[in-house]
Amino acid sequence: MPLIDRQIAHRCQSQQMVVPFDYELLNPASIDVLVGNTAVIETSHGWRNVDLSPYTKEDPFRVGRKEFILVATRETFNIPVDICGEFRLKSSRAREGWNQHLAVWLDNGWHGSKLTLELVNNLCYSSLPLWPGLKIGQIIFHSTEVPNRHYGETGRYNNDQTVALSKG
């Protein structure tokens, strides 16, 4: 069952489920997440690291048409073992032309990490702006039973504080 605003707030405050926690980003059944400072973009010569920190809403980094970029969230997640979550792109971002690939699950026990988002500019003729602090999506949290083995024990993407490329 999805958690609602007061349940999300309680978990964020008592268990640091989302750091930093900002009440202004809380929705009735989700919490908004923001673009962080690190990205990796695909180029014709392979991957290129991008420091987004100098970019702003007024002077954004531009993602070209049909380009693929990995972006870290501002937030770090510490998912309790009795909670899982899913990322959803903000509808406003989708209406602008962004698409987010389907790697959207936050497993029970995943911790110490920023979420890496797989974003694509779906537009055919225009670039899209990107900057730290942009509301890019939201996390919906679900209450579950404690699994036999949680991601904190089995996962390879714990404690990633920057964009995480595939670990195979």
mmCIF file with all atom_site columns, C-alpha atoms in Angstrom:
data_model
loop_
_atom_site.group_PDB
_atom_site.id
_atom_site.type_symbol
_atom_site.label_atom_id
_atom_site.label_alt_id
_atom_site.label_comp_id
_atom_site.label_asym_id
_atom_site.label_entity_id
_atom_site.label_seq_id
_atom_site.pdbx_PDB_ins_code
_atom_site.Cartn_x
_atom_site.Cartn_y
_atom_site.Cartn_z
_atom_site.occupancy
_atom_site.B_iso_or_equiv
_atom_site.pdbx_formal_charge
_atom_site.auth_seq_id
_atom_site.auth_comp_id
_atom_site.auth_asym_id
_atom_site.auth_atom_id
_atom_site.pdbx_PDB_model_num
ATOM 1   C CA . MET A 1 1   ? 0.000  0.000   0.000   1.00 0.00 ? 1   MET A CA 1
ATOM 2   C CA . PRO A 1 2   ? 1.401  3.455   -0.885  1.00 0.00 ? 2   PRO A CA 1
ATOM 3   C CA . LEU A 1 3   ? 2.475  5.709   1.966   1.00 0.00 ? 3   LEU A CA 1
ATOM 4   C CA . ILE A 1 4   ? 0.731  9.064   2.334   1.00 0.00 ? 4   ILE A CA 1
ATOM 5   C CA . ASP A 1 5   ? 2.256  12.451  3.162   1.00 0.00 ? 5   ASP A CA 1
ATOM 6   C CA . ARG A 1 6   ? 2.392  12.141  6.963   1.00 0.00 ? 6   ARG A CA 1
ATOM 7   C CA . GLN A 1 7   ? 3.813  8.596   6.742   1.00 0.00 ? 7   GLN A CA 1
ATOM 8   C CA . ILE A 1 8   ? 6.492  9.739   4.283   1.00 0.00 ? 8   ILE A CA 1
ATOM 9   C CA . ALA A 1 9   ? 7.348  12.716  6.490   1.00 0.00 ? 9   ALA A CA 1
ATOM 10  C CA . HIS A 1 10  ? 7.610  10.507  9.583   1.00 0.00 ? 10  HIS A CA 1
ATOM 11  C CA . ARG A 1 11  ? 9.943  8.018   7.825   1.00 0.00 ? 11  ARG A CA 1
ATOM 12  C CA . CYS A 1 12  ? 12.079 10.835  6.412   1.00 0.00 ? 12  CYS A CA 1
ATOM 13  C CA . GLN A 1 13  ? 12.455 12.442  9.824   1.00 0.00 ? 13  GLN A CA 1
ATOM 14  C CA . SER A 1 14  ? 12.888 9.316   11.955  1.00 0.00 ? 14  SER A CA 1
ATOM 15  C CA . GLN A 1 15  ? 14.898 7.145   9.549   1.00 0.00 ? 15  GLN A CA 1
ATOM 16  C CA . GLN A 1 16  ? 16.413 9.703   7.164   1.00 0.00 ? 16  GLN A CA 1
ATOM 17  C CA . MET A 1 17  ? 14.692 7.909   4.288   1.00 0.00 ? 17  MET A CA 1
ATOM 18  C CA . VAL A 1 18  ? 15.229 10.973  2.036   1.00 0.00 ? 18  VAL A CA 1
ATOM 19  C CA . VAL A 1 19  ? 18.101 13.391  2.742   1.00 0.00 ? 19  VAL A CA 1
ATOM 20  C CA . PRO A 1 20  ? 17.679 16.303  2.628   1.00 0.00 ? 20  PRO A CA 1
ATOM 21  C CA . PHE A 1 21  ? 13.994 16.189  3.514   1.00 0.00 ? 21  PHE A CA 1
ATOM 22  C CA . ASP A 1 22  ? 11.967 19.239  2.489   1.00 0.00 ? 22  ASP A CA 1
ATOM 23  C CA . TYR A 1 23  ? 8.285  19.548  3.459   1.00 0.00 ? 23  TYR A CA 1
ATOM 24  C CA . GLU A 1 24  ? 7.752  21.745  0.395   1.00 0.00 ? 24  GLU A CA 1
ATOM 25  C CA . LEU A 1 25  ? 8.419  18.722  -1.844  1.00 0.00 ? 25  LEU A CA 1
ATOM 26  C CA . LEU A 1 26  ? 5.842  16.508  -0.122  1.00 0.00 ? 26  LEU A CA 1
ATOM 27  C CA . ASN A 1 27  ? 2.750  15.530  -2.138  1.00 0.00 ? 27  ASN A CA 1
ATOM 28  C CA . PRO A 1 28  ? -0.350 13.633  -0.917  1.00 0.00 ? 28  PRO A CA 1
ATOM 29  C CA . ALA A 1 29  ? 1.195  10.217  -1.774  1.00 0.00 ? 29  ALA A CA 1
ATOM 30  C CA . SER A 1 30  ? 4.741  10.958  -2.994  1.00 0.00 ? 30  SER A CA 1
ATOM 31  C CA . ILE A 1 31  ? 7.725  13.244  -2.596  1.00 0.00 ? 31  ILE A CA 1
ATOM 32  C CA . ASP A 1 32  ? 9.279  15.267  -5.391  1.00 0.00 ? 32  ASP A CA 1
ATOM 33  C CA . VAL A 1 33  ? 12.955 14.766  -6.204  1.00 0.00 ? 33  VAL A CA 1
ATOM 34  C CA . LEU A 1 34  ? 15.314 17.266  -7.780  1.00 0.00 ? 34  LEU A CA 1
ATOM 35  C CA . VAL A 1 35  ? 18.139 17.093  -10.283 1.00 0.00 ? 35  VAL A CA 1
ATOM 36  C CA . GLY A 1 36  ? 21.505 16.977  -8.505  1.00 0.00 ? 36  GLY A CA 1
ATOM 37  C CA . ASN A 1 37  ? 24.953 18.188  -9.574  1.00 0.00 ? 37  ASN A CA 1
ATOM 38  C CA . THR A 1 38  ? 26.306 15.209  -11.511 1.00 0.00 ? 38  THR A CA 1
ATOM 39  C CA . ALA A 1 39  ? 25.465 13.757  -14.898 1.00 0.00 ? 39  ALA A CA 1
ATOM 40  C CA . VAL A 1 40  ? 26.988 11.562  -17.572 1.00 0.00 ? 40  VAL A CA 1
ATOM 41  C CA . ILE A 1 41  ? 25.960 12.069  -21.190 1.00 0.00 ? 41  ILE A CA 1
ATOM 42  C CA . GLU A 1 42  ? 26.406 9.755   -24.147 1.00 0.00 ? 42  GLU A CA 1
ATOM 43  C CA . THR A 1 43  ? 28.558 11.177  -26.938 1.00 0.00 ? 43  THR A CA 1
ATOM 44  C CA . SER A 1 44  ? 29.886 9.763   -30.199 1.00 0.00 ? 44  SER A CA 1
ATOM 45  C CA . HIS A 1 45  ? 33.163 9.111   -28.319 1.00 0.00 ? 45  HIS A CA 1
ATOM 46  C CA . GLY A 1 46  ? 31.619 7.381   -25.293 1.00 0.00 ? 46  GLY A CA 1
ATOM 47  C CA . TRP A 1 47  ? 30.471 8.746   -21.945 1.00 0.00 ? 47  TRP A CA 1
ATOM 48  C CA . ARG A 1 48  ? 31.283 12.306  -20.837 1.00 0.00 ? 48  ARG A CA 1
ATOM 49  C CA . ASN A 1 49  ? 30.976 13.492  -17.231 1.00 0.00 ? 49  ASN A CA 1
ATOM 50  C CA . VAL A 1 50  ? 29.027 16.710  -16.782 1.00 0.00 ? 50  VAL A CA 1
ATOM 51  C CA . ASP A 1 51  ? 29.214 18.927  -13.705 1.00 0.00 ? 51  ASP A CA 1
ATOM 52  C CA . LEU A 1 52  ? 25.775 20.532  -13.561 1.00 0.00 ? 52  LEU A CA 1
ATOM 53  C CA . SER A 1 53  ? 26.578 22.731  -10.546 1.00 0.00 ? 53  SER A CA 1
ATOM 54  C CA . PRO A 1 54  ? 27.349 25.910  -12.568 1.00 0.00 ? 54  PRO A CA 1
ATOM 55  C CA . TYR A 1 55  ? 24.049 25.719  -14.483 1.00 0.00 ? 55  TYR A CA 1
ATOM 56  C CA . THR A 1 56  ? 20.848 27.508  -13.485 1.00 0.00 ? 56  THR A CA 1
ATOM 57  C CA . LYS A 1 57  ? 17.267 27.854  -14.646 1.00 0.00 ? 57  LYS A CA 1
ATOM 58  C CA . GLU A 1 58  ? 18.317 31.069  -16.394 1.00 0.00 ? 58  GLU A CA 1
ATOM 59  C CA . ASP A 1 59  ? 21.430 29.483  -17.932 1.00 0.00 ? 59  ASP A CA 1
ATOM 60  C CA . PRO A 1 60  ? 20.755 25.712  -18.131 1.00 0.00 ? 60  PRO A CA 1
ATOM 61  C CA . PHE A 1 61  ? 22.719 22.800  -19.515 1.00 0.00 ? 61  PHE A CA 1
ATOM 62  C CA . ARG A 1 62  ? 21.107 21.899  -22.844 1.00 0.00 ? 62  ARG A CA 1
ATOM 63  C CA . VAL A 1 63  ? 20.360 18.266  -23.698 1.00 0.00 ? 63  VAL A CA 1
ATOM 64  C CA . GLY A 1 64  ? 20.134 17.870  -27.467 1.00 0.00 ? 64  GLY A CA 1
ATOM 65  C CA . ARG A 1 65  ? 17.312 16.209  -29.331 1.00 0.00 ? 65  ARG A CA 1
ATOM 66  C CA . LYS A 1 66  ? 17.250 12.428  -28.851 1.00 0.00 ? 66  LYS A CA 1
ATOM 67  C CA . GLU A 1 67  ? 20.254 12.596  -26.471 1.00 0.00 ? 67  GLU A CA 1
ATOM 68  C CA . PHE A 1 68  ? 20.553 10.161  -23.544 1.00 0.00 ? 68  PHE A CA 1
ATOM 69  C CA . ILE A 1 69  ? 21.831 11.379  -20.188 1.00 0.00 ? 69  ILE A CA 1
ATOM 70  C CA . LEU A 1 70  ? 22.257 9.833   -16.737 1.00 0.00 ? 70  LEU A CA 1
ATOM 71  C CA . VAL A 1 71  ? 21.500 12.285  -13.936 1.00 0.00 ? 71  VAL A CA 1
ATOM 72  C CA . ALA A 1 72  ? 21.861 11.895  -10.171 1.00 0.00 ? 72  ALA A CA 1
ATOM 73  C CA . THR A 1 73  ? 19.175 13.222  -7.858  1.00 0.00 ? 73  THR A CA 1
ATOM 74  C CA . ARG A 1 74  ? 19.991 15.836  -5.248  1.00 0.00 ? 74  ARG A CA 1
ATOM 75  C CA . GLU A 1 75  ? 18.536 13.535  -2.616  1.00 0.00 ? 75  GLU A CA 1
ATOM 76  C CA . THR A 1 76  ? 20.222 10.564  -0.985  1.00 0.00 ? 76  THR A CA 1
ATOM 77  C CA . PHE A 1 77  ? 17.989 7.604   -0.134  1.00 0.00 ? 77  PHE A CA 1
ATOM 78  C CA . ASN A 1 78  ? 18.041 5.214   2.805   1.00 0.00 ? 78  ASN A CA 1
ATOM 79  C CA . ILE A 1 79  ? 15.126 2.888   2.124   1.00 0.00 ? 79  ILE A CA 1
ATOM 80  C CA . PRO A 1 80  ? 14.023 0.920   5.206   1.00 0.00 ? 80  PRO A CA 1
ATOM 81  C CA . VAL A 1 81  ? 13.734 -2.850  4.845   1.00 0.00 ? 81  VAL A CA 1
ATOM 82  C CA . ASP A 1 82  ? 9.920  -2.675  5.116   1.00 0.00 ? 82  ASP A CA 1
ATOM 83  C CA . ILE A 1 83  ? 9.564  -0.044  2.362   1.00 0.00 ? 83  ILE A CA 1
ATOM 84  C CA . CYS A 1 84  ? 10.147 -0.020  -1.394  1.00 0.00 ? 84  CYS A CA 1
ATOM 85  C CA . GLY A 1 85  ? 9.641  2.816   -3.846  1.00 0.00 ? 85  GLY A CA 1
ATOM 86  C CA . GLU A 1 86  ? 9.197  3.750   -7.461  1.00 0.00 ? 86  GLU A CA 1
ATOM 87  C CA . PHE A 1 87  ? 10.246 6.807   -9.441  1.00 0.00 ? 87  PHE A CA 1
ATOM 88  C CA . ARG A 1 88  ? 7.823  8.578   -11.756 1.00 0.00 ? 88  ARG A CA 1
ATOM 89  C CA . LEU A 1 89  ? 8.700  11.472  -14.045 1.00 0.00 ? 89  LEU A CA 1
ATOM 90  C CA . LYS A 1 90  ? 6.785  14.671  -13.265 1.00 0.00 ? 90  LYS A CA 1
ATOM 91  C CA . SER A 1 91  ? 4.009  15.111  -15.818 1.00 0.00 ? 91  SER A CA 1
ATOM 92  C CA . SER A 1 92  ? 5.250  18.653  -16.498 1.00 0.00 ? 92  SER A CA 1
ATOM 93  C CA . ARG A 1 93  ? 8.645  17.249  -17.539 1.00 0.00 ? 93  ARG A CA 1
ATOM 94  C CA . ALA A 1 94  ? 7.000  14.654  -19.804 1.00 0.00 ? 94  ALA A CA 1
ATOM 95  C CA . ARG A 1 95  ? 4.931  17.388  -21.443 1.00 0.00 ? 95  ARG A CA 1
ATOM 96  C CA . GLU A 1 96  ? 8.127  19.299  -22.163 1.00 0.00 ? 96  GLU A CA 1
ATOM 97  C CA . GLY A 1 97  ? 9.563  16.293  -24.018 1.00 0.00 ? 97  GLY A CA 1
ATOM 98  C CA . TRP A 1 98  ? 11.520 14.385  -21.359 1.00 0.00 ? 98  TRP A CA 1
ATOM 99  C CA . ASN A 1 99  ? 11.259 10.617  -21.106 1.00 0.00 ? 99  ASN A CA 1
ATOM 100 C CA . GLN A 1 100 ? 12.610 8.439   -18.311 1.00 0.00 ? 100 GLN A CA 1
ATOM 101 C CA . HIS A 1 101 ? 13.496 4.820   -18.969 1.00 0.00 ? 101 HIS A CA 1
ATOM 102 C CA . LEU A 1 102 ? 11.978 2.070   -16.894 1.00 0.00 ? 102 LEU A CA 1
ATOM 103 C CA . ALA A 1 103 ? 14.735 1.520   -14.305 1.00 0.00 ? 103 ALA A CA 1
ATOM 104 C CA . VAL A 1 104 ? 12.594 3.121   -11.612 1.00 0.00 ? 104 VAL A CA 1
ATOM 105 C CA . TRP A 1 105 ? 12.534 0.750   -8.629  1.00 0.00 ? 105 TRP A CA 1
ATOM 106 C CA . LEU A 1 106 ? 13.952 1.466   -5.158  1.00 0.00 ? 106 LEU A CA 1
ATOM 107 C CA . ASP A 1 107 ? 14.318 -1.900  -3.423  1.00 0.00 ? 107 ASP A CA 1
ATOM 108 C CA . ASN A 1 108 ? 13.878 -2.561  0.283   1.00 0.00 ? 108 ASN A CA 1
ATOM 109 C CA . GLY A 1 109 ? 17.132 -1.768  2.086   1.00 0.00 ? 109 GLY A CA 1
ATOM 110 C CA . TRP A 1 110 ? 18.762 0.266   -0.729  1.00 0.00 ? 110 TRP A CA 1
ATOM 111 C CA . HIS A 1 111 ? 20.770 2.905   1.107   1.00 0.00 ? 111 HIS A CA 1
ATOM 112 C CA . GLY A 1 112 ? 23.297 5.716   1.070   1.00 0.00 ? 112 GLY A CA 1
ATOM 113 C CA . SER A 1 113 ? 22.736 6.501   -2.599  1.00 0.00 ? 113 SER A CA 1
ATOM 114 C CA . LYS A 1 114 ? 21.488 9.125   -4.947  1.00 0.00 ? 114 LYS A CA 1
ATOM 115 C CA . LEU A 1 115 ? 19.101 7.783   -7.558  1.00 0.00 ? 115 LEU A CA 1
ATOM 116 C CA . THR A 1 116 ? 20.537 7.657   -11.092 1.00 0.00 ? 116 THR A CA 1
ATOM 117 C CA . LEU A 1 117 ? 17.896 8.653   -13.631 1.00 0.00 ? 117 LEU A CA 1
ATOM 118 C CA . GLU A 1 118 ? 18.049 7.571   -17.263 1.00 0.00 ? 118 GLU A CA 1
ATOM 119 C CA . LEU A 1 119 ? 16.666 10.562  -19.175 1.00 0.00 ? 119 LEU A CA 1
ATOM 120 C CA . VAL A 1 120 ? 16.089 11.050  -22.892 1.00 0.00 ? 120 VAL A CA 1
ATOM 121 C CA . ASN A 1 121 ? 15.111 14.171  -24.774 1.00 0.00 ? 121 ASN A CA 1
ATOM 122 C CA . ASN A 1 122 ? 12.257 12.841  -26.931 1.00 0.00 ? 122 ASN A CA 1
ATOM 123 C CA . LEU A 1 123 ? 11.990 16.015  -28.996 1.00 0.00 ? 123 LEU A CA 1
ATOM 124 C CA . CYS A 1 124 ? 12.922 15.903  -32.666 1.00 0.00 ? 124 CYS A CA 1
ATOM 125 C CA . TYR A 1 125 ? 13.765 19.580  -33.161 1.00 0.00 ? 125 TYR A CA 1
ATOM 126 C CA . SER A 1 126 ? 14.683 21.196  -29.837 1.00 0.00 ? 126 SER A CA 1
ATOM 127 C CA . SER A 1 127 ? 17.043 20.792  -26.909 1.00 0.00 ? 127 SER A CA 1
ATOM 128 C CA . LEU A 1 128 ? 15.757 20.624  -23.330 1.00 0.00 ? 128 LEU A CA 1
ATOM 129 C CA . PRO A 1 129 ? 17.074 22.537  -20.301 1.00 0.00 ? 129 PRO A CA 1
ATOM 130 C CA . LEU A 1 130 ? 18.548 20.814  -17.244 1.00 0.00 ? 130 LEU A CA 1
ATOM 131 C CA . TRP A 1 131 ? 19.900 22.336  -14.030 1.00 0.00 ? 131 TRP A CA 1
ATOM 132 C CA . PRO A 1 132 ? 20.398 21.391  -10.366 1.00 0.00 ? 132 PRO A CA 1
ATOM 133 C CA . GLY A 1 133 ? 17.202 21.852  -8.397  1.00 0.00 ? 133 GLY A CA 1
ATOM 134 C CA . LEU A 1 134 ? 14.836 21.139  -11.296 1.00 0.00 ? 134 LEU A CA 1
ATOM 135 C CA . LYS A 1 135 ? 11.838 19.112  -10.075 1.00 0.00 ? 135 LYS A CA 1
ATOM 136 C CA . ILE A 1 136 ? 12.319 16.072  -12.265 1.00 0.00 ? 136 ILE A CA 1
ATOM 137 C CA . GLY A 1 137 ? 10.129 13.411  -10.691 1.00 0.00 ? 137 GLY A CA 1
ATOM 138 C CA . GLN A 1 138 ? 8.563  11.941  -7.611  1.00 0.00 ? 138 GLN A CA 1
ATOM 139 C CA . ILE A 1 139 ? 8.988  8.848   -5.479  1.00 0.00 ? 139 ILE A CA 1
ATOM 140 C CA . ILE A 1 140 ? 5.994  6.779   -4.435  1.00 0.00 ? 140 ILE A CA 1
ATOM 141 C CA . PHE A 1 141 ? 6.765  4.649   -1.374  1.00 0.00 ? 141 PHE A CA 1
ATOM 142 C CA . HIS A 1 142 ? 5.063  1.330   -0.624  1.00 0.00 ? 142 HIS A CA 1
ATOM 143 C CA . SER A 1 143 ? 4.830  -0.435  2.719   1.00 0.00 ? 143 SER A CA 1
ATOM 144 C CA . THR A 1 144 ? 5.829  -4.113  2.497   1.00 0.00 ? 144 THR A CA 1
ATOM 145 C CA . GLU A 1 145 ? 6.723  -7.006  4.706   1.00 0.00 ? 145 GLU A CA 1
ATOM 146 C CA . VAL A 1 146 ? 10.429 -7.396  5.430   1.00 0.00 ? 146 VAL A CA 1
ATOM 147 C CA . PRO A 1 147 ? 11.901 -9.611  2.692   1.00 0.00 ? 147 PRO A CA 1
ATOM 148 C CA . ASN A 1 148 ? 14.123 -12.608 3.451   1.00 0.00 ? 148 ASN A CA 1
ATOM 149 C CA . ARG A 1 149 ? 17.056 -10.817 1.800   1.00 0.00 ? 149 ARG A CA 1
ATOM 150 C CA . HIS A 1 150 ? 16.961 -7.059  1.242   1.00 0.00 ? 150 HIS A CA 1
ATOM 151 C CA . TYR A 1 151 ? 18.940 -4.908  -1.175  1.00 0.00 ? 151 TYR A CA 1
ATOM 152 C CA . GLY A 1 152 ? 21.238 -3.702  1.601   1.00 0.00 ? 152 GLY A CA 1
ATOM 153 C CA . GLU A 1 153 ? 22.551 -7.271  1.738   1.00 0.00 ? 153 GLU A CA 1
ATOM 154 C CA . THR A 1 154 ? 22.468 -8.199  -1.946  1.00 0.00 ? 154 THR A CA 1
ATOM 155 C CA . GLY A 1 155 ? 22.698 -5.003  -4.008  1.00 0.00 ? 155 GLY A CA 1
ATOM 156 C CA . ARG A 1 156 ? 25.612 -3.461  -5.893  1.00 0.00 ? 156 ARG A CA 1
ATOM 157 C CA . TYR A 1 157 ? 24.343 0.122   -6.090  1.00 0.00 ? 157 TYR A CA 1
ATOM 158 C CA . ASN A 1 158 ? 24.479 1.077   -2.405  1.00 0.00 ? 158 ASN A CA 1
ATOM 159 C CA . ASN A 1 159 ? 26.438 4.155   -1.249  1.00 0.00 ? 159 ASN A CA 1
ATOM 160 C CA . ASP A 1 160 ? 26.632 5.775   -4.721  1.00 0.00 ? 160 ASP A CA 1
ATOM 161 C CA . GLN A 1 161 ? 26.883 9.544   -4.242  1.00 0.00 ? 161 GLN A CA 1
ATOM 162 C CA . THR A 1 162 ? 27.217 10.368  -7.925  1.00 0.00 ? 162 THR A CA 1
ATOM 163 C CA . VAL A 1 163 ? 25.865 8.986   -11.199 1.00 0.00 ? 163 VAL A CA 1
ATOM 164 C CA . ALA A 1 164 ? 26.332 5.221   -11.267 1.00 0.00 ? 164 ALA A CA 1
ATOM 165 C CA . LEU A 1 165 ? 27.091 3.672   -14.638 1.00 0.00 ? 165 LEU A CA 1
ATOM 166 C CA . SER A 1 166 ? 26.044 0.060   -15.184 1.00 0.00 ? 166 SER A CA 1
ATOM 167 C CA . LYS A 1 167 ? 27.808 -2.375  -12.878 1.00 0.00 ? 167 LYS A CA 1
ATOM 168 C CA . GLY A 1 168 ? 26.804 -5.232  -15.136 1.00 0.00 ? 168 GLY A CA 1
#
